[in-house]
Short mmCIF file of C-alpha atoms and ligand atoms in Angstrom, two decimals:
data_model
loop_
_atom_site.label_atom_id
_atom_site.label_comp_id
_atom_site.label_asym_id
_atom_site.label_seq_id
_atom_site.Cartn_x
_atom_site.Cartn_y
_atom_site.Cartn_z
CA MET A 3 26.59 -34.00 -5.35
CA LYS A 4 27.62 -32.96 -8.98
CA ARG A 5 24.26 -32.88 -9.84
CA LYS A 6 22.17 -31.01 -6.71
CA VAL A 7 24.61 -28.31 -7.88
CA LYS A 8 23.95 -28.06 -11.35
CA LEU A 9 20.16 -27.99 -10.18
CA ILE A 10 20.77 -24.61 -7.69
CA CYS A 11 22.76 -23.30 -9.85
CA ALA A 12 20.82 -23.57 -13.35
CA PHE A 13 17.58 -22.16 -9.15
CA LEU A 14 19.01 -19.49 -9.72
CA LEU A 15 19.44 -19.48 -13.28
CA LEU A 16 16.35 -18.93 -14.29
CA ALA A 17 15.32 -16.20 -11.33
CA CYS A 18 17.54 -14.00 -12.40
CA PHE A 19 16.58 -14.73 -16.02
CA ILE A 20 12.59 -14.06 -14.63
CA MET A 21 13.92 -10.73 -12.86
CA THR A 22 15.30 -9.94 -15.86
CA GLY A 23 13.05 -9.99 -17.58
CA CYS A 24 9.85 -8.08 -16.30
CA THR A 25 12.20 -5.30 -15.46
CA ASN A 26 12.46 -4.74 -19.33
CA LYS A 27 9.12 -5.01 -19.82
CA GLY A 28 9.19 -1.37 -18.33
CA ASP A 29 9.40 0.69 -21.84
CA GLU A 30 6.31 0.55 -22.57
CA PRO A 31 4.30 1.01 -25.95
CA LYS A 32 5.22 4.04 -27.56
CA LYS A 33 2.82 7.78 -26.34
CA THR A 34 1.95 5.45 -22.81
CA ILE A 35 1.77 8.27 -20.37
CA LYS A 36 2.18 7.75 -16.74
CA VAL A 37 -0.11 10.36 -14.46
CA GLY A 38 0.35 10.23 -11.11
CA THR A 39 -2.17 11.51 -8.72
CA ASN A 40 -2.69 11.57 -5.15
CA ALA A 41 -6.73 9.61 -4.48
CA GLU A 42 -7.50 10.84 -1.19
CA PHE A 43 -9.15 14.95 -2.72
CA PRO A 44 -12.63 14.27 -3.22
CA PRO A 45 -14.08 14.62 -6.27
CA PHE A 46 -10.81 15.41 -7.77
CA GLU A 47 -9.49 11.92 -7.15
CA TYR A 48 -10.38 9.57 -4.42
CA ILE A 49 -10.93 5.66 -4.80
CA ASN A 50 -14.50 4.48 -5.76
CA GLU A 51 -17.05 1.93 -4.89
CA GLN A 52 -15.23 -0.38 -7.75
CA GLY A 53 -12.20 0.28 -5.65
CA GLU A 54 -10.44 1.62 -8.85
CA VAL A 55 -8.86 5.58 -8.70
CA ASP A 56 -11.35 7.87 -9.73
CA GLY A 57 -12.85 11.63 -10.22
CA PHE A 58 -12.63 14.93 -12.21
CA ASP A 59 -9.11 14.51 -12.79
CA MET A 60 -8.33 11.76 -14.35
CA ALA A 61 -12.06 12.41 -15.73
CA ILE A 62 -9.96 15.68 -17.45
CA MET A 63 -6.82 13.34 -18.30
CA LYS A 64 -8.32 10.17 -20.53
CA ALA A 65 -10.29 12.95 -23.08
CA ILE A 66 -7.50 15.41 -22.54
CA GLY A 67 -5.99 11.42 -23.91
CA GLU A 68 -8.15 11.05 -26.17
CA GLU A 69 -7.48 13.85 -27.95
CA LYS A 70 -3.75 13.77 -28.73
CA GLY A 71 -3.02 9.85 -27.79
CA TYR A 72 -2.02 9.40 -25.60
CA GLU A 73 -2.73 6.02 -22.90
CA ILE A 74 -3.41 6.74 -19.22
CA ASN A 75 -1.68 4.75 -16.78
CA ILE A 76 -2.61 7.03 -13.95
CA VAL A 77 -0.23 5.69 -10.59
CA ASN A 78 -1.47 6.88 -7.12
CA MET A 79 1.18 7.94 -4.42
CA GLU A 80 1.08 10.79 -1.63
CA PHE A 81 1.24 14.24 -2.78
CA LYS A 82 4.52 15.26 -1.15
CA SER A 83 5.79 12.46 -2.92
CA LEU A 84 4.07 13.80 -6.64
CA ALA A 85 6.09 16.72 -8.19
CA ALA A 86 9.92 14.57 -6.93
CA SER A 87 8.60 11.66 -9.31
CA LEU A 88 8.43 14.14 -12.13
CA LYS A 89 11.80 14.80 -11.43
CA THR A 90 13.56 11.43 -11.05
CA GLY A 91 10.54 10.08 -14.85
CA ALA A 92 8.64 7.95 -12.22
CA LEU A 93 6.04 9.99 -14.05
CA ASP A 94 4.86 11.65 -16.91
CA ALA A 95 2.48 14.51 -15.05
CA VAL A 96 0.64 14.90 -11.98
CA ALA A 97 -3.00 14.65 -11.64
CA ALA A 98 -3.77 16.15 -8.48
CA GLY A 99 -6.22 19.03 -7.72
CA MET A 100 -2.51 20.83 -7.31
CA THR A 101 -2.18 24.32 -6.77
CA VAL A 102 0.07 26.21 -8.92
CA THR A 103 2.54 28.31 -6.36
CA GLU A 104 5.68 30.01 -7.17
CA GLU A 105 7.99 28.15 -5.99
CA ARG A 106 6.75 24.77 -7.19
CA LYS A 107 7.52 26.23 -10.68
CA GLN A 108 10.83 25.66 -9.17
CA THR A 109 10.48 21.55 -9.79
CA VAL A 110 7.84 21.41 -12.58
CA ASP A 111 6.53 22.84 -15.55
CA PHE A 112 2.43 23.48 -14.87
CA SER A 113 0.07 23.36 -17.57
CA ASP A 114 -3.43 26.28 -18.79
CA SER A 115 -4.22 26.42 -15.31
CA TYR A 116 -8.06 24.40 -15.15
CA TYR A 117 -9.53 25.13 -12.01
CA ILE A 118 -10.37 27.77 -8.90
CA ALA A 119 -10.43 27.02 -4.88
CA VAL A 120 -10.12 28.06 -1.93
CA GLN A 121 -8.68 26.67 1.03
CA SER A 122 -11.93 25.52 3.80
CA ILE A 123 -12.28 25.43 7.44
CA VAL A 124 -13.94 22.65 8.06
CA LEU A 125 -14.92 22.77 11.73
CA LYS A 126 -17.28 20.76 14.49
CA LYS A 127 -20.96 21.70 14.34
CA ASP A 128 -20.26 23.30 17.55
CA SER A 129 -17.20 25.49 17.00
CA GLU A 130 -17.19 29.23 17.72
CA ILE A 131 -13.80 29.43 14.85
CA GLN A 132 -15.33 31.82 12.21
CA SER A 133 -12.41 32.56 10.60
CA ILE A 134 -8.39 31.82 9.49
CA GLU A 135 -7.34 34.06 12.32
CA ASP A 136 -8.87 32.49 15.10
CA LEU A 137 -6.78 29.70 14.04
CA ASN A 138 -3.77 31.45 15.74
CA GLY A 139 -3.59 28.89 19.40
CA LYS A 140 -5.43 26.28 18.88
CA LYS A 141 -4.80 22.88 16.59
CA ILE A 142 -5.68 22.54 13.18
CA ALA A 143 -4.82 19.49 11.05
CA VAL A 144 -3.84 19.52 7.48
CA GLN A 145 -3.16 17.49 4.59
CA GLU A 146 0.89 17.11 4.12
CA GLY A 147 2.78 19.43 2.42
CA THR A 148 -0.17 21.19 0.37
CA THR A 149 -1.10 24.80 0.21
CA GLY A 150 -3.68 24.40 3.72
CA ASP A 151 -0.43 23.27 5.49
CA PHE A 152 1.88 26.27 3.78
CA LEU A 153 -1.11 28.37 5.11
CA VAL A 154 -1.53 27.81 7.98
CA THR A 155 1.86 26.78 8.99
CA PRO A 156 3.63 29.97 11.33
CA GLU A 157 6.14 30.83 9.72
CA ASP A 158 8.63 34.18 9.70
CA ASP A 159 6.68 35.59 7.10
CA ASN A 160 3.01 34.20 7.99
CA GLU A 161 0.47 37.00 7.98
CA ILE A 162 -2.20 35.75 9.30
CA ILE A 163 -1.19 32.33 11.27
CA THR A 164 1.62 34.25 13.82
CA ASP A 165 0.81 32.80 17.07
CA LYS A 166 3.77 31.62 17.43
CA ASN A 167 2.18 28.09 20.15
CA THR A 168 -0.72 27.24 16.92
CA GLN A 169 -0.39 23.16 16.41
CA VAL A 170 -0.27 22.25 13.16
CA LYS A 171 -1.13 18.55 12.39
CA ARG A 172 0.30 16.92 9.41
CA PHE A 173 -1.51 13.58 7.65
CA LYS A 174 -0.76 12.15 4.85
CA LYS A 175 -4.50 12.04 3.77
CA GLY A 176 -7.02 14.80 4.19
CA ALA A 177 -9.89 12.57 5.37
CA ASP A 178 -7.51 11.04 8.34
CA ALA A 179 -6.45 15.11 9.35
CA ILE A 180 -10.44 14.54 8.93
CA VAL A 181 -11.24 11.61 11.36
CA GLU A 182 -8.72 13.13 13.95
CA LEU A 183 -11.11 16.38 14.25
CA LYS A 184 -14.28 13.81 14.46
CA ASN A 185 -12.06 12.89 17.73
CA GLY A 186 -11.36 15.73 18.82
CA GLY A 187 -7.45 15.60 18.50
CA VAL A 188 -7.75 19.12 16.36
CA ASP A 189 -9.94 22.02 16.48
CA ALA A 190 -9.90 22.62 12.67
CA VAL A 191 -9.13 21.04 9.37
CA VAL A 192 -8.18 23.46 6.92
CA ILE A 193 -7.33 22.49 2.96
CA ASP A 194 -9.31 22.39 -0.36
CA SER A 195 -13.01 23.66 -0.98
CA SER A 196 -13.81 21.03 -3.02
CA PRO A 197 -12.10 18.40 -1.02
CA ALA A 198 -13.72 20.18 2.34
CA ARG A 199 -17.53 20.22 0.91
CA SER A 200 -17.32 16.60 0.07
CA PHE A 201 -15.80 15.61 3.99
CA VAL A 202 -18.93 18.07 5.14
CA ALA A 203 -21.27 16.23 2.40
CA ALA A 204 -20.05 12.92 4.36
CA ASN A 205 -19.92 13.98 7.34
CA GLU A 206 -22.91 16.78 7.72
CA LYS A 207 -24.09 15.47 11.58
CA ASP A 208 -21.18 16.10 12.46
CA LEU A 209 -19.16 18.94 10.93
CA LYS A 210 -19.42 22.45 8.56
CA TYR A 211 -17.18 24.33 6.81
CA VAL A 212 -16.16 28.03 6.63
CA ASP A 213 -14.38 29.47 3.22
CA VAL A 214 -11.35 31.14 3.43
CA GLU A 215 -12.36 34.12 0.82
CA THR A 216 -9.14 35.55 0.17
CA SER A 217 -7.23 32.23 -0.49
CA GLU A 218 -8.14 31.98 -4.29
CA GLU A 219 -6.03 29.50 -5.65
CA SER A 220 -5.58 27.85 -8.92
CA TYR A 221 -5.30 24.08 -10.14
CA ALA A 222 -3.33 22.75 -13.13
CA ILE A 223 -1.61 20.02 -14.61
CA ALA A 224 1.81 19.64 -12.96
CA VAL A 225 4.80 17.28 -16.61
CA GLY A 226 8.63 17.68 -15.50
CA LYS A 227 10.49 20.96 -15.80
CA GLY A 228 10.92 21.37 -19.52
CA ASN A 229 8.36 18.77 -20.42
CA LYS A 230 8.05 21.01 -23.65
CA GLU A 231 5.96 18.78 -26.21
CA LEU A 232 3.18 17.09 -23.55
CA LEU A 233 3.23 20.73 -21.59
CA ASP A 234 1.91 21.87 -25.32
CA ASP A 235 -0.03 18.63 -25.99
CA ILE A 236 -1.86 19.32 -22.76
CA ASN A 237 -2.94 22.65 -22.67
CA GLU A 238 -3.95 21.64 -26.63
CA GLY A 239 -6.27 19.16 -26.12
CA LEU A 240 -7.68 20.82 -22.34
CA ALA A 241 -8.50 23.49 -24.46
CA ALA A 242 -10.51 20.54 -26.64
CA ILE A 243 -11.45 19.45 -24.23
CA LYS A 244 -13.60 22.60 -23.60
CA GLU A 245 -14.10 24.02 -26.09
CA LYS A 246 -15.90 20.55 -27.18
CA GLY A 247 -17.96 21.33 -23.89
CA ILE A 248 -16.40 17.73 -22.20
CA PHE A 249 -14.85 19.61 -19.72
CA ASP A 250 -18.19 21.02 -18.66
CA GLU A 251 -20.11 18.01 -18.74
CA LEU A 252 -18.01 16.71 -16.86
CA VAL A 253 -17.35 19.35 -13.77
CA ASN A 254 -21.19 19.28 -13.81
CA GLN A 255 -20.42 15.49 -13.04
CA TYR A 256 -18.34 14.93 -10.61
CA ILE A 257 -18.30 18.60 -8.79
CA ASN A 258 -21.63 20.61 -9.24
CA GLY A 259 -23.50 16.89 -8.83
CA ASN A 260 -21.13 15.24 -6.03
CA ASP A 261 -23.84 13.10 -4.40
CA ASN A 262 -22.19 12.00 -1.50
CA LYS A 263 -24.33 8.54 0.13
CA VAL A 264 -26.63 10.31 2.99
CA ARG A 265 -26.30 8.81 6.65
CA GLN A 266 -29.20 8.24 8.94
CA THR A 267 -28.92 9.12 12.32
CA SER A 268 -30.99 7.55 15.44
CA ASP A 269 -29.99 8.83 18.37
CA ASN A 270 -30.27 5.18 19.95
CA PRO A 271 -27.07 4.02 20.18
CA ILE A 272 -27.18 0.56 19.74
CA MET A 273 -29.21 1.52 16.82
CA GLN A 274 -26.81 4.43 15.46
CA ILE A 275 -24.28 1.69 15.90
CA ILE A 276 -26.18 -0.86 12.79
CA TYR A 277 -26.59 2.28 11.03
CA ASP A 278 -22.77 3.51 10.51
CA CYS A 279 -22.03 -0.60 9.95
CA LYS A 280 -24.57 -0.30 7.64
CA TYR A 281 -23.27 3.04 6.39
CA VAL A 282 -19.18 1.47 6.56
CA PHE A 283 -20.72 -2.17 4.81
CA ILE A 284 -23.27 -1.75 2.73
CA ASP A 285 -23.94 1.33 1.64
CA THR A 286 -20.27 1.72 0.60
CA ASN A 287 -18.93 -0.78 -0.48
CA GLY A 288 -16.80 -1.59 2.16
CA TYR A 289 -17.35 -6.12 2.04
CA GLN A 290 -16.25 -5.39 -1.68
CA LEU A 291 -13.46 -4.43 -0.14
CA LEU A 292 -13.10 -6.08 2.54
CA LEU A 293 -13.63 -9.55 0.23
CA GLU A 294 -11.23 -8.46 -2.13
CA GLY A 295 -8.78 -7.62 0.63
CA LEU A 296 -9.20 -10.88 2.28
CA GLY A 297 -8.51 -12.93 -0.98
CA VAL A 298 -4.87 -11.29 -1.80
CA THR A 299 -3.99 -11.50 1.02
CA ILE A 300 -4.30 -15.24 1.35
CA GLY A 301 -2.35 -15.02 -2.02
CA ILE A 302 -0.10 -13.84 -1.70
CA SER A 303 0.68 -15.49 2.10
CA PHE A 304 0.28 -18.52 0.40
CA ALA A 305 2.29 -18.28 -2.98
CA ALA A 306 4.87 -17.23 -0.56
CA VAL A 307 5.29 -19.92 1.95
CA CYS A 308 5.49 -21.58 -1.17
CA LEU A 309 8.26 -20.50 -2.60
CA GLY A 310 9.92 -19.88 1.50
CA ILE A 311 9.86 -23.62 1.90
CA VAL A 312 10.62 -24.89 -1.53
CA LEU A 313 14.26 -21.86 -1.32
CA GLY A 314 14.12 -23.20 2.52
CA PHE A 315 14.83 -26.51 2.25
CA ILE A 316 17.48 -25.40 -0.73
CA ILE A 317 19.00 -23.22 1.68
CA ALA A 318 19.15 -25.91 4.68
CA LEU A 319 20.53 -27.93 2.71
CA MET A 320 23.07 -26.01 1.37
CA LYS A 321 24.37 -24.42 4.36
CA LEU A 322 25.04 -28.37 5.93
CA THR A 323 27.42 -28.96 3.52
CA GLU A 324 29.52 -27.30 6.23
CA THR A 325 28.79 -30.03 8.94
CA ARG A 326 29.12 -33.19 6.40
CA LYS A 327 33.02 -31.78 5.39
CA LYS A 328 33.61 -29.79 8.23
CA ARG A 329 34.78 -27.51 6.61
CA LYS A 330 33.32 -24.29 4.82
CA THR A 331 32.62 -25.22 1.22
CA VAL A 332 31.38 -22.80 -1.27
CA LEU A 333 27.37 -23.71 -1.71
CA SER A 334 27.25 -22.81 2.43
CA VAL A 335 28.84 -19.23 1.78
CA ILE A 336 26.19 -18.72 -0.02
CA ALA A 337 23.59 -20.00 1.84
CA ASN A 338 25.59 -17.62 4.50
CA VAL A 339 24.82 -14.97 3.03
CA TYR A 340 21.90 -15.52 2.29
CA ILE A 341 20.49 -16.19 5.56
CA ASN A 342 22.86 -13.40 7.05
CA VAL A 343 21.32 -10.80 4.47
CA LEU A 344 17.46 -10.58 4.56
CA ARG A 345 16.79 -11.91 8.45
CA GLY A 346 19.78 -9.08 8.74
CA THR A 347 17.74 -6.76 7.07
CA PRO A 348 13.57 -5.16 7.31
CA VAL A 349 11.52 -7.33 5.03
CA MET A 350 9.55 -3.57 4.63
CA VAL A 351 12.94 -2.48 2.92
CA GLN A 352 12.99 -6.24 0.59
CA LEU A 353 9.51 -4.80 -0.19
CA LEU A 354 10.88 -1.70 -1.67
CA ILE A 355 13.78 -2.78 -3.41
CA MET A 356 12.34 -5.15 -4.93
CA TYR A 357 10.08 -3.54 -5.79
CA MET A 358 10.37 0.09 -6.62
CA ILE A 359 14.36 -1.26 -7.79
CA VAL A 360 14.16 -4.74 -9.65
CA PHE A 361 10.84 -3.95 -11.28
CA ARG A 362 10.70 -0.57 -10.93
CA SER A 363 7.40 -0.20 -10.24
CA ASN A 364 5.85 -2.72 -12.56
CA MET A 365 4.09 -6.21 -11.25
CA ALA A 366 3.67 -5.35 -7.76
CA TYR A 367 2.46 -8.91 -7.21
CA LEU A 368 4.95 -10.73 -8.22
CA ALA A 369 7.43 -8.37 -6.17
CA ALA A 370 5.75 -9.10 -2.78
CA ILE A 371 5.59 -12.36 -3.83
CA LEU A 372 9.09 -12.88 -4.13
CA THR A 373 10.36 -10.69 -1.67
CA PHE A 374 7.68 -12.34 1.01
CA GLY A 375 8.63 -16.22 -0.18
CA ILE A 376 12.66 -15.19 -0.29
CA ASN A 377 12.68 -13.14 2.50
CA SER A 378 10.66 -16.36 4.71
CA GLY A 379 13.15 -18.94 2.68
CA ALA A 380 15.76 -17.60 5.73
CA TYR A 381 13.28 -18.01 8.63
CA VAL A 382 12.51 -21.67 6.83
CA ALA A 383 15.90 -22.37 6.20
CA GLU A 384 17.01 -21.95 10.11
CA ASN A 385 13.90 -23.92 11.35
CA ILE A 386 14.76 -27.26 8.92
CA ARG A 387 18.84 -27.13 9.72
CA ALA A 388 17.87 -26.77 13.01
CA GLY A 389 14.51 -29.88 12.51
CA ILE A 390 18.11 -32.21 11.15
CA MET A 391 20.09 -31.15 13.58
CA ALA A 392 17.70 -32.55 15.86
CA VAL A 393 17.91 -35.75 14.73
CA ASP A 394 19.91 -37.84 16.38
CA GLN A 395 24.35 -38.72 14.64
CA GLY A 396 23.07 -42.51 14.94
CA GLN A 397 20.50 -42.79 12.54
CA MET A 398 22.86 -41.52 9.39
CA GLU A 399 25.49 -44.07 10.34
CA GLY A 400 21.94 -46.23 10.07
CA GLY A 401 22.01 -45.42 7.52
CA ARG A 402 25.12 -45.10 5.92
CA SER A 403 25.74 -48.51 7.44
CA LEU A 404 22.58 -50.54 6.05
CA GLY A 405 24.18 -48.60 2.55
CA PHE A 406 22.27 -46.14 1.26
CA THR A 407 23.73 -42.99 0.32
CA TYR A 408 24.20 -40.18 2.24
CA SER A 409 21.35 -37.63 -0.07
CA GLN A 410 19.28 -41.30 0.76
CA THR A 411 19.83 -41.55 3.50
CA MET A 412 18.74 -37.92 3.73
CA ARG A 413 15.72 -38.34 1.88
CA TYR A 414 14.47 -41.79 3.43
CA ILE A 415 15.71 -41.57 6.81
CA ILE A 416 17.21 -37.91 8.91
CA LEU A 417 14.74 -35.36 6.35
CA PRO A 418 11.17 -37.74 7.10
CA GLN A 419 12.37 -36.79 11.30
CA ALA A 420 14.38 -32.98 11.05
CA ILE A 421 10.14 -32.41 9.78
CA LYS A 422 8.96 -33.08 11.84
CA ASN A 423 11.14 -31.39 14.91
CA ALA A 424 10.69 -28.54 12.33
CA PHE A 425 7.12 -28.11 12.12
CA PRO A 426 6.53 -26.17 15.23
CA ALA A 427 8.60 -23.77 14.33
CA LEU A 428 7.99 -23.28 10.70
CA GLY A 429 3.90 -23.22 11.72
CA ASN A 430 4.99 -19.70 13.30
CA GLU A 431 6.51 -18.78 10.70
CA PHE A 432 3.28 -19.09 8.80
CA ILE A 433 1.59 -16.84 11.17
CA THR A 434 4.20 -14.15 11.43
CA LEU A 435 4.45 -13.99 7.13
CA LEU A 436 0.71 -14.22 6.65
CA LYS A 437 0.64 -10.92 9.69
CA GLU A 438 3.47 -9.33 7.30
CA THR A 439 1.91 -8.90 4.07
CA SER A 440 -0.29 -7.16 6.28
CA ILE A 441 2.92 -3.57 4.54
CA VAL A 442 1.80 -4.56 1.34
CA GLY A 443 -0.15 -1.99 0.38
CA TYR A 444 2.78 0.17 0.46
CA VAL A 445 3.46 -1.74 -3.69
CA ALA A 446 -0.40 0.08 -4.35
CA ILE A 447 -1.36 -3.65 -3.97
CA ARG A 448 -4.63 -3.39 -2.16
CA ASP A 449 -4.95 -6.30 0.71
CA LEU A 450 -6.93 -6.72 3.82
CA THR A 451 -5.24 -3.66 5.39
CA LYS A 452 -5.36 -1.58 2.74
CA ALA A 453 -9.28 -2.64 1.89
CA ALA A 454 -9.33 -1.35 5.85
CA ASP A 455 -7.22 2.12 4.67
CA PHE A 456 -9.57 3.44 1.44
CA ILE A 457 -12.85 2.30 3.59
CA ILE A 458 -11.63 5.43 6.51
CA SER A 459 -10.23 7.30 3.85
CA ARG A 460 -14.40 6.91 2.02
CA THR A 461 -15.97 6.88 5.29
CA TYR A 462 -14.08 8.79 7.41
CA GLU A 463 -14.25 5.96 9.88
CA ALA A 464 -11.20 4.33 11.66
CA PHE A 465 -12.94 2.37 14.55
CA TYR A 466 -14.87 -0.91 12.41
CA PRO A 467 -13.32 -0.74 8.82
CA LEU A 468 -9.87 -1.30 11.31
CA ILE A 469 -11.71 -3.58 13.90
CA ALA A 470 -13.72 -5.99 10.89
CA ILE A 471 -9.82 -6.73 9.69
CA ALA A 472 -8.25 -7.07 13.06
CA ILE A 473 -11.62 -10.04 13.37
CA ILE A 474 -10.33 -11.09 10.16
CA TYR A 475 -6.07 -11.35 10.72
CA PHE A 476 -7.94 -13.08 13.74
CA ILE A 477 -10.01 -16.20 12.16
CA LEU A 478 -7.59 -16.44 9.61
CA VAL A 479 -4.52 -17.20 12.31
CA TRP A 480 -6.74 -18.78 14.70
CA GLY A 481 -7.89 -20.98 10.98
CA LEU A 482 -4.41 -21.58 10.13
CA THR A 483 -3.19 -22.29 13.69
CA LYS A 484 -5.97 -24.98 14.10
CA LEU A 485 -5.03 -27.03 10.61
CA LEU A 486 -1.47 -27.20 11.12
CA ALA A 487 -2.35 -28.39 14.64
CA VAL A 488 -4.12 -31.49 12.75
CA VAL A 489 -1.09 -32.07 10.15
CA GLU A 490 1.19 -32.34 13.03
CA ARG A 491 -1.14 -34.66 15.20
CA ARG A 492 -0.72 -36.76 12.24
CA MET A 493 2.71 -35.94 11.53
CA ARG A 494 3.48 -37.83 14.57
CA ARG A 495 0.79 -41.04 14.36
CA SER A 496 3.94 -42.33 12.84
CA ASP A 497 5.41 -41.69 15.47
CA LEU A 498 3.16 -44.32 18.30
CA ARG A 499 3.49 -47.16 15.62
N1 LIG B 528 -4.48 22.06 -4.18
C1 LIG B 528 -3.47 22.31 -2.89
C2 LIG B 528 -2.14 21.89 -3.25
O1 LIG B 528 -1.11 21.56 -4.23
C3 LIG B 528 -4.58 20.24 -2.31
C4 LIG B 528 -3.82 19.44 -2.78
C5 LIG B 528 -3.97 18.28 -2.64
N2 LIG B 528 -4.58 16.73 -3.32
C6 LIG B 528 -4.87 15.65 -3.55
N3 LIG B 528 -4.92 14.84 -4.30
N4 LIG B 528 -3.97 15.47 -2.78
O2 LIG B 528 -1.61 21.58 -1.82
#
């Protein structure tokens, strides 16, 4: 028994060691800056066909970095969280087509402006709306927390949208607002002119736009309040790339030469479905994103299941010391706390704690595997314990009277039967785990679900990618179910001998 305790302690120590080792990697080599963006804003920032964050803002940040000797580390997050992340120091700069406003100046410092834009109203082709005033009393979709949102929100001091019946639907992504418009959920989308053009270009058959000429605004790069050193470098870098003509080249490459893939259309509904699928999965490389996502989902699930089984066994045995000694033991108390804490909190919260607090936003994959493995361990432990308890008491007595020690009896007589008992419940746990990993997109991992999300952002089509991943998950679970059934049958075969 002593040896086992030592082993467990050694294991826990090792786990702590690995974790602290991982988090310490936070101190990056000098001069790497974390630049936040929200890659839902083409052509300034979007996910390219390789699944990477790309766009005009990224290109100018890299050019500035080259100029001033910075390594640029891009972090993709919600637009609304960008300014706050500068404040907490999670980001050093923000390049996100961010408009300079008096309000934002209270929390961040802005560089020199690098682009002038207006707001645009995106409409269905047959819409009668012609100006911003016409939006009074209508349903409008916007990207949350953007200047488009502020422009149409009917507050006390809004001079244009005065009708209090105007409904504003706020989306995390501009593309989702466009999908809403296409589905008829709103009458218009109000968004910056450049993405409006990109969105309309990709949906030429259904959509059009009108500019709001009076809404001129200028974009700038933001840094944390008082970070003068970085701000000066950015301004100098910006001036230098303008001087050298790099800036104009990038404008031409990203903004003027914005070549959206042309979509084929047809009046025949079947042909239209075929064209749509071709556009969503082939022309815009959706299949590649799905395949990569599939690999990630399988990889994380598999690693987490393995970890969960190992932890589950250890925790179950720790908890069983209580049954054996007929009183609480240190090990059983630890096991109980483990099980209760992990079952008592949502795995989503555990994932965010692991990634943001333990790993300080580094090594998302490891954080996800550990989260799901540790979480699953709690359920596996209970399944295995139930399996062990279901083995007749006489089996232990029989083993012991044959001269086996407690652990020998466990190993050779009880556990083989226990595993058989627990197997259906364990299978259930693996299936649940596979599906639960669909939340890893929250820590910027590109799994299957996130892949569908990307495809929606790029194609403004929700139907095909979502149905596609539903089918893929279903096939995965179905295959796993079959596999588990085969294994179970094999195990039962020995019963019949
Ligand atoms: N210019 C607008 C603003 O500052 C919208 C920017 C949205 N940018 C983005 N990357 N989603 O509010």
